[in-house]
Tab-separated table of C-alpha atoms and ligand atoms in Angstrom:
chain	number	residue	atom	x	y	z
A	1416	UNK	CA	100.733	125.141	96.308
A	1417	UNK	CA	99.490	122.624	99.085
A	1418	UNK	CA	99.868	123.283	102.434
A	1419	UNK	CA	98.077	121.342	105.226
A	1420	UNK	CA	97.401	122.715	109.245
A	1421	UNK	CA	95.183	120.626	111.969
A	1422	UNK	CA	96.496	123.431	113.812
A	1423	UNK	CA	94.116	126.139	111.622
A	1424	UNK	CA	91.114	124.427	111.941
A	1425	UNK	CA	88.056	125.830	109.304
A	1426	UNK	CA	85.324	123.607	110.243
A	1427	UNK	CA	83.438	122.794	113.813
A	1428	UNK	CA	84.928	118.995	112.884
A	1429	UNK	CA	88.507	120.559	111.999
A	1430	UNK	CA	87.999	122.568	115.579
A	1431	UNK	CA	87.238	119.732	117.618
A	1432	UNK	CA	90.008	117.642	116.390
A	1433	UNK	CA	92.189	120.666	116.388
A	1434	UNK	CA	91.212	121.062	120.284
A	1435	UNK	CA	91.496	117.335	121.026
A	1436	UNK	CA	95.118	117.390	119.578
A	1437	UNK	CA	96.300	120.305	122.067
A	1438	UNK	CA	94.578	118.761	124.800
A	1439	UNK	CA	96.341	115.579	124.602
A	1440	UNK	CA	99.569	117.333	123.390
A	1441	UNK	CA	99.473	119.232	126.876
A	1442	UNK	CA	98.459	116.366	129.314
A	1443	UNK	CA	101.166	113.691	126.994
A	1444	UNK	CA	103.796	116.770	127.355
A	1445	UNK	CA	103.149	117.232	131.069
A	1446	UNK	CA	103.734	113.533	131.428
A	1447	UNK	CA	106.693	113.485	129.191
A	1448	UNK	CA	108.334	116.902	131.275
A	1449	UNK	CA	107.205	115.627	134.632
A	1450	UNK	CA	108.822	112.348	135.118
A	1451	UNK	CA	112.413	113.066	134.443
A	1452	UNK	CA	112.082	116.323	136.743
A	1453	UNK	CA	110.948	114.230	139.209
A	1454	UNK	CA	113.476	111.728	138.613
A	1455	UNK	CA	116.141	114.471	139.164
A	1456	UNK	CA	115.062	115.737	142.427
A	1457	UNK	CA	114.247	112.105	143.954
A	1458	UNK	CA	117.285	110.596	142.735
A	1459	UNK	CA	119.783	112.375	144.252
A	1460	UNK	CA	118.011	113.539	147.228
A	1461	UNK	CA	116.833	110.229	148.643
A	1462	UNK	CA	120.184	108.282	147.429
A	1463	UNK	CA	121.701	105.800	149.082
A	1464	UNK	CA	124.495	107.017	151.766
A	1465	UNK	CA	127.018	105.300	153.791
A	1466	UNK	CA	125.644	104.726	157.215
A	1467	UNK	CA	122.367	104.440	156.498
A	1468	UNK	CA	120.143	101.427	156.844
A	1469	UNK	CA	117.295	100.138	154.770
A	1470	UNK	CA	114.898	102.743	154.126
A	1471	UNK	CA	111.039	102.565	155.082
A	1472	UNK	CA	109.204	99.600	152.651
A	1473	UNK	CA	106.402	100.491	151.470
A	1474	UNK	CA	105.303	97.400	149.729
A	1475	UNK	CA	101.276	97.135	149.870
A	1476	UNK	CA	100.667	100.110	151.157
A	1477	UNK	CA	96.925	100.245	150.267
A	1478	UNK	CA	96.907	104.027	150.170
A	1479	UNK	CA	100.071	104.444	147.756
A	1480	UNK	CA	98.783	101.448	145.634
A	1481	UNK	CA	95.379	103.415	145.114
A	1482	UNK	CA	96.745	106.506	143.931
A	1483	UNK	CA	99.058	105.506	141.695
A	1484	UNK	CA	96.509	103.096	140.117
A	1485	UNK	CA	93.651	105.425	140.135
A	1486	UNK	CA	95.743	108.607	138.673
A	1487	UNK	CA	96.345	106.815	135.407
A	1488	UNK	CA	92.544	105.306	135.150
A	1489	UNK	CA	91.047	108.949	135.707
A	1490	UNK	CA	93.657	109.897	132.767
A	1491	UNK	CA	92.407	107.150	130.428
A	1492	UNK	CA	89.043	107.974	131.196
A	1493	UNK	CA	89.686	111.817	130.282
A	1494	UNK	CA	91.332	111.154	127.725
A	1495	UNK	CA	88.936	108.683	125.695
A	1496	UNK	CA	85.602	110.647	127.040
A	1497	UNK	CA	87.066	113.639	125.092
A	1498	UNK	CA	88.538	111.241	121.876
A	1499	UNK	CA	84.337	109.749	122.029
A	1500	UNK	CA	83.012	113.327	122.034
A	1501	UNK	CA	85.186	114.639	119.182
A	1502	UNK	CA	83.928	111.490	116.903
A	1503	UNK	CA	80.601	112.563	117.578
A	1504	UNK	CA	81.191	116.081	116.353
A	1505	UNK	CA	83.742	115.093	113.554
A	1506	UNK	CA	82.227	111.987	112.376
A	1507	UNK	CA	78.362	110.919	111.627
A	1508	UNK	CA	77.278	107.799	112.750
A	1509	UNK	CA	75.368	106.692	109.094
A	1510	UNK	CA	74.084	109.070	106.379
A	1511	UNK	CA	70.274	109.612	105.988
A	1512	UNK	CA	70.450	111.977	102.812
A	1513	UNK	CA	73.686	111.994	101.137
A	1514	UNK	CA	74.510	115.596	99.760
A	1515	UNK	CA	77.764	114.845	97.952
A	1516	UNK	CA	79.723	111.325	97.165
A	1517	UNK	CA	83.361	111.431	97.099
A	1518	UNK	CA	84.607	108.483	95.252
A	1519	UNK	CA	88.426	107.865	95.259
A	1520	UNK	CA	90.173	106.188	91.802
A	1521	UNK	CA	94.091	105.224	91.159
A	1522	UNK	CA	95.014	108.314	90.971
A	1523	UNK	CA	92.268	110.900	91.246
A	1524	UNK	CA	88.850	111.947	93.213
A	1525	UNK	CA	85.633	111.460	91.798
A	1526	UNK	CA	82.773	113.859	93.157
A	1527	UNK	CA	79.059	113.478	92.314
A	1528	UNK	CA	76.556	115.987	93.397
A	1529	UNK	CA	72.770	115.049	93.674
A	1530	UNK	CA	71.981	116.972	90.746
A	1531	UNK	CA	74.036	115.024	88.465
A	1532	UNK	CA	76.983	117.297	88.084
A	1533	UNK	CA	80.441	115.085	87.687
A	1534	UNK	CA	83.778	117.110	89.331
A	1535	UNK	CA	86.993	115.503	89.561
A	1536	UNK	CA	89.750	116.767	92.255
A	1537	UNK	CA	88.693	119.819	93.014
A	1538	UNK	CA	85.550	119.898	95.164
A	1539	UNK	CA	83.319	122.656	95.334
A	1540	UNK	CA	81.522	123.304	98.114
A	1541	UNK	CA	78.992	125.936	100.171
A	1542	UNK	CA	80.084	127.924	103.263
A	1543	UNK	CA	78.470	127.481	106.688
A	1544	UNK	CA	76.364	123.825	105.392
A	1545	UNK	CA	77.368	120.716	107.100
A	1546	UNK	CA	77.503	118.239	104.115
A	1547	UNK	CA	76.655	114.299	104.343
A	1548	UNK	CA	79.185	112.839	102.524
A	1549	UNK	CA	79.373	109.086	101.290
A	1550	UNK	CA	82.944	108.059	100.472
A	1551	UNK	CA	83.804	105.418	98.738
A	1552	UNK	CA	86.321	103.643	96.678
A	1553	UNK	CA	86.413	102.577	92.529
A	1554	UNK	CA	89.317	100.002	93.285
A	1555	UNK	CA	91.502	99.617	96.400
A	1556	UNK	CA	92.008	101.355	99.691
A	1557	UNK	CA	92.437	105.325	99.763
A	1558	UNK	CA	91.944	107.810	102.600
A	1559	UNK	CA	90.388	111.080	102.018
A	1560	UNK	CA	92.070	114.345	104.293
A	1561	UNK	CA	91.364	117.576	104.290
A	1562	UNK	CA	93.177	118.516	107.268
A	1563	UNK	CA	91.855	121.678	107.909
A	1564	UNK	CA	87.813	120.875	107.494
A	1565	UNK	CA	88.150	117.419	109.545
A	1566	UNK	CA	89.981	114.216	110.057
A	1567	UNK	CA	91.211	111.463	107.329
A	1568	UNK	CA	88.579	108.857	106.690
A	1569	UNK	CA	89.143	105.842	104.189
A	1570	UNK	CA	87.882	105.093	101.055
A	1571	UNK	CA	86.926	100.999	100.900
A	1572	UNK	CA	86.195	99.105	98.099
A	1573	UNK	CA	82.639	97.710	98.788
A	1574	UNK	CA	81.910	99.969	101.559
A	1575	UNK	CA	80.225	103.197	101.668
A	1576	UNK	CA	81.980	105.234	104.711
A	1577	UNK	CA	80.306	108.975	105.904
A	1578	UNK	CA	81.810	111.821	107.138
A	1579	UNK	CA	81.027	115.371	107.300
A	1580	UNK	CA	82.526	118.381	105.230
A	1581	UNK	CA	81.818	121.992	106.453
A	1582	UNK	CA	83.780	124.778	105.695
A	1583	UNK	CA	83.240	128.052	107.952
A	1584	UNK	CA	85.007	130.707	105.484
A	1585	UNK	CA	85.339	130.997	101.610
A	1586	UNK	CA	88.485	129.707	100.910
A	1587	UNK	CA	90.770	127.033	99.318
A	1588	UNK	CA	91.488	124.185	101.499
A	1589	UNK	CA	94.018	121.413	100.138
A	1590	UNK	CA	93.800	117.606	100.836
A	1591	UNK	CA	95.220	114.778	99.696
A	1592	UNK	CA	95.101	110.921	99.511
A	1593	UNK	CA	96.615	109.524	102.765
A	1594	UNK	CA	96.206	105.922	102.394
A	1595	UNK	CA	99.417	104.545	100.234
A	1596	UNK	CA	97.427	103.166	96.995
A	1597	UNK	CA	99.828	102.388	94.829
A	1598	UNK	CA	102.496	104.050	92.167
A	1599	UNK	CA	100.462	107.077	91.812
A	1600	UNK	CA	99.518	107.781	95.224
A	1601	UNK	CA	101.413	111.177	95.628
A	1602	UNK	CA	99.659	112.682	92.901
A	1603	UNK	CA	96.115	112.101	93.991
A	1604	UNK	CA	96.009	115.506	96.039
A	1605	UNK	CA	92.738	117.673	96.195
A	1606	UNK	CA	91.224	121.160	96.957
A	1607	UNK	CA	88.274	121.934	98.214
A	1608	UNK	CA	87.072	125.948	97.129
A	1609	UNK	CA	84.248	127.051	99.172
A	1610	UNK	CA	82.509	129.510	98.337
A	1611	UNK	CA	79.183	131.332	99.628
A	1612	UNK	CA	76.121	129.811	98.787
A	1613	UNK	CA	74.745	131.734	95.826
A	1614	UNK	CA	78.421	131.473	94.058
A	1615	UNK	CA	78.453	127.678	94.969
A	1616	UNK	CA	74.998	127.373	92.984
A	1617	UNK	CA	76.030	129.340	90.224
A	1618	UNK	CA	79.029	127.135	89.975
A	1619	UNK	CA	76.820	124.028	90.226
A	1620	UNK	CA	74.675	125.689	87.745
A	1621	UNK	CA	77.309	125.989	85.069
A	1622	UNK	CA	78.990	122.735	85.560
A	1623	UNK	CA	75.380	121.002	84.890
A	1624	UNK	CA	75.697	122.274	81.598
A	1625	UNK	CA	76.521	119.735	78.619
A	1626	UNK	CA	80.032	120.433	77.299
A	1627	UNK	CA	80.359	123.689	75.170
A	1628	UNK	CA	80.683	123.038	71.493
A	1629	UNK	CA	83.621	123.201	69.528
A	1630	UNK	CA	83.601	126.876	67.646
A	1631	UNK	CA	87.391	127.209	65.980
A	1632	UNK	CA	88.225	125.011	63.130
A	1633	UNK	CA	91.405	123.500	65.786
A	1634	UNK	CA	88.466	123.054	68.264
A	1635	UNK	CA	86.348	120.835	66.036
A	1636	UNK	CA	89.254	118.873	65.096
A	1637	UNK	CA	89.962	118.162	68.505
A	1638	UNK	CA	86.644	117.301	69.639
A	1639	UNK	CA	86.756	114.793	66.560
A	1640	UNK	CA	90.081	113.048	67.610
A	1641	UNK	CA	88.226	112.877	70.800
A	1642	UNK	CA	85.912	110.731	69.632
A	1643	UNK	CA	87.868	109.064	67.369
A	1644	UNK	CA	90.757	107.994	69.660
A	1645	UNK	CA	90.381	105.798	72.707
A	1646	UNK	CA	89.507	108.950	75.238
A	1647	UNK	CA	85.662	109.098	74.721
A	1648	UNK	CA	85.794	105.280	76.145
A	1649	UNK	CA	87.035	106.377	79.799
A	1650	UNK	CA	86.170	109.881	79.693
A	1651	UNK	CA	82.502	111.677	79.603
A	1652	UNK	CA	81.905	114.836	78.138
A	1653	UNK	CA	78.288	115.273	79.015
A	1654	UNK	CA	76.172	116.175	76.112
A	1655	UNK	CA	78.598	115.224	73.362
A	1656	UNK	CA	76.831	112.572	71.237
A	1657	UNK	CA	80.069	110.488	70.653
A	1658	UNK	CA	80.088	109.163	74.391
A	1659	UNK	CA	76.672	109.146	76.203
A	1660	UNK	CA	76.978	105.192	76.966
A	1661	UNK	CA	79.625	106.196	79.662
A	1662	UNK	CA	76.669	108.416	81.384
A	1663	UNK	CA	75.280	105.146	82.723
A	1664	UNK	CA	78.375	103.583	83.647
A	1665	UNK	CA	78.178	102.370	87.639
A	1666	UNK	CA	81.884	102.738	87.718
A	1667	UNK	CA	84.111	105.462	85.872
A	1668	UNK	CA	86.957	104.884	84.902
A	1669	UNK	CA	88.894	108.536	84.358
A	1670	UNK	CA	87.472	112.343	85.071
A	1671	UNK	CA	84.367	113.751	83.480
A	1672	UNK	CA	85.871	116.053	81.211
A	1673	UNK	CA	82.618	118.244	80.510
A	1674	UNK	CA	84.251	121.474	82.465
A	1675	UNK	CA	88.023	120.299	82.250
A	1676	UNK	CA	88.834	123.772	81.660
A	1677	UNK	CA	87.279	125.165	84.778
A	1678	UNK	CA	89.987	123.130	87.368
A	1679	UNK	CA	93.048	125.048	88.271
A	1680	UNK	CA	95.069	121.581	87.722
A	1681	UNK	CA	94.712	118.245	86.678
A	1682	UNK	CA	96.126	114.785	86.922
A	1683	UNK	CA	95.363	114.722	90.657
A	1684	UNK	CA	97.435	117.745	91.224
A	1685	UNK	CA	100.644	116.455	89.435
A	1686	UNK	CA	100.244	119.427	86.621
A	1687	UNK	CA	98.758	122.909	86.729
A	1688	UNK	CA	96.116	123.194	83.980
A	1689	UNK	CA	97.807	125.149	81.373
A	1690	UNK	CA	97.688	124.571	77.656
A	1691	UNK	CA	101.293	124.108	77.746
A	1692	UNK	CA	100.925	121.547	80.635
A	1693	UNK	CA	98.330	119.671	78.845
A	1694	UNK	CA	100.557	119.438	75.534
A	1695	UNK	CA	103.874	117.881	77.876
A	1696	UNK	CA	100.460	115.457	79.262
A	1697	UNK	CA	99.055	114.687	76.161
A	1698	UNK	CA	102.526	113.611	74.754
A	1699	UNK	CA	103.215	110.791	77.182
A	1700	UNK	CA	101.114	110.815	80.551
A	1701	UNK	CA	103.535	108.188	81.830
A	1702	UNK	CA	106.372	110.727	81.375
A	1703	UNK	CA	104.085	113.088	83.789
A	1704	UNK	CA	102.627	110.772	85.915
A	1705	UNK	CA	104.257	107.569	86.470
A	1706	UNK	CA	102.296	104.508	86.619
A	1707	UNK	CA	98.685	106.403	85.412
A	1708	UNK	CA	96.288	104.232	83.625
A	1709	UNK	CA	95.995	106.957	80.385
A	1710	UNK	CA	97.900	105.174	77.878
A	1711	UNK	CA	100.226	107.233	75.347
A	1712	UNK	CA	98.389	107.429	72.415
A	1713	UNK	CA	101.215	108.599	69.954
A	1714	UNK	CA	99.236	111.552	68.963
A	1715	UNK	CA	101.511	113.856	66.621
A	1716	UNK	CA	102.247	117.480	67.705
A	1717	UNK	CA	99.213	118.496	65.619
A	1718	UNK	CA	96.750	116.739	66.690
A	1719	UNK	CA	98.240	117.236	70.608
A	1720	UNK	CA	97.522	120.722	69.838
A	1721	UNK	CA	94.053	120.119	68.600
A	1722	UNK	CA	93.238	118.038	71.229
A	1723	UNK	CA	94.390	121.404	73.541
A	1724	UNK	CA	92.923	123.638	71.713
A	1725	UNK	CA	89.497	121.739	72.074
A	1726	UNK	CA	89.819	120.770	75.921
A	1727	UNK	CA	91.056	123.946	77.034
A	1728	UNK	CA	87.853	125.534	75.284
A	1729	UNK	CA	85.370	123.393	77.892
A	1730	UNK	CA	85.036	125.778	80.501
B	1104	CUA	CU1	94.830	107.286	96.894
B	1104	CUA	CU2	96.495	106.748	97.884
């Protein structure tokens, strides 16, 4: 499901990083191979032979000293220059207008769009547009990385870091948290869904709608359970009366579930979003994802099926 490659860049930022990587690889590879090759040639050729006197002494010869000091300095200046220019392409100095806010949580990703849409784990972006992303953390240090699109950037509590996110072509680009952030770190994955702008706008409009009303008896029972049990004290369903209080909270505790059924996976990538998997999850989240902050509510099988029917109707 998840494949990452820095060598398959899909954005100008990714391209710059990939170019730098290849340049450094060739430069370091030339040194790595050149040194033993030089030794293999010079050691037998110039070794001491019986009857030979001392070789010519080169201590303090200015010309040689200059050559072997200048070449490494030039190499390092080249590497430094290439790195700085890549950083300028890959990351903004500071962001003036924020197009998207990404917040790392133990252990999932929250995305906030300027129009109020909140999504989790699966990040939709329009193709061909450079987005100014503000990166934050709700708890500990995480690191946001989508290898095909840009370099790694830490999400640090109490601080906002900025990065550019852009995709040349429509597609799904996999990413992950790449800073150990606790038990659930391995299941803090993400997908970037890059769509043509018109398709992205349609998605954004759809996500801005309030949660669908339950229609069947099962769904209605599930909606009641959602409000009765503590679900609604952590998970927001935009437009549902039971939990509008969460909307104004500065720090969200758990993923917004307003359009839960539209996401291909949940739990930071631990399970594909299918009714059967949701049943497994609701039975005991900790059995599926160790350390997860969602408790086991000891739901009965019929309650689990009602909740599943409701949540899977939230397209
Ligand atoms: Cu978040 Cu590792």
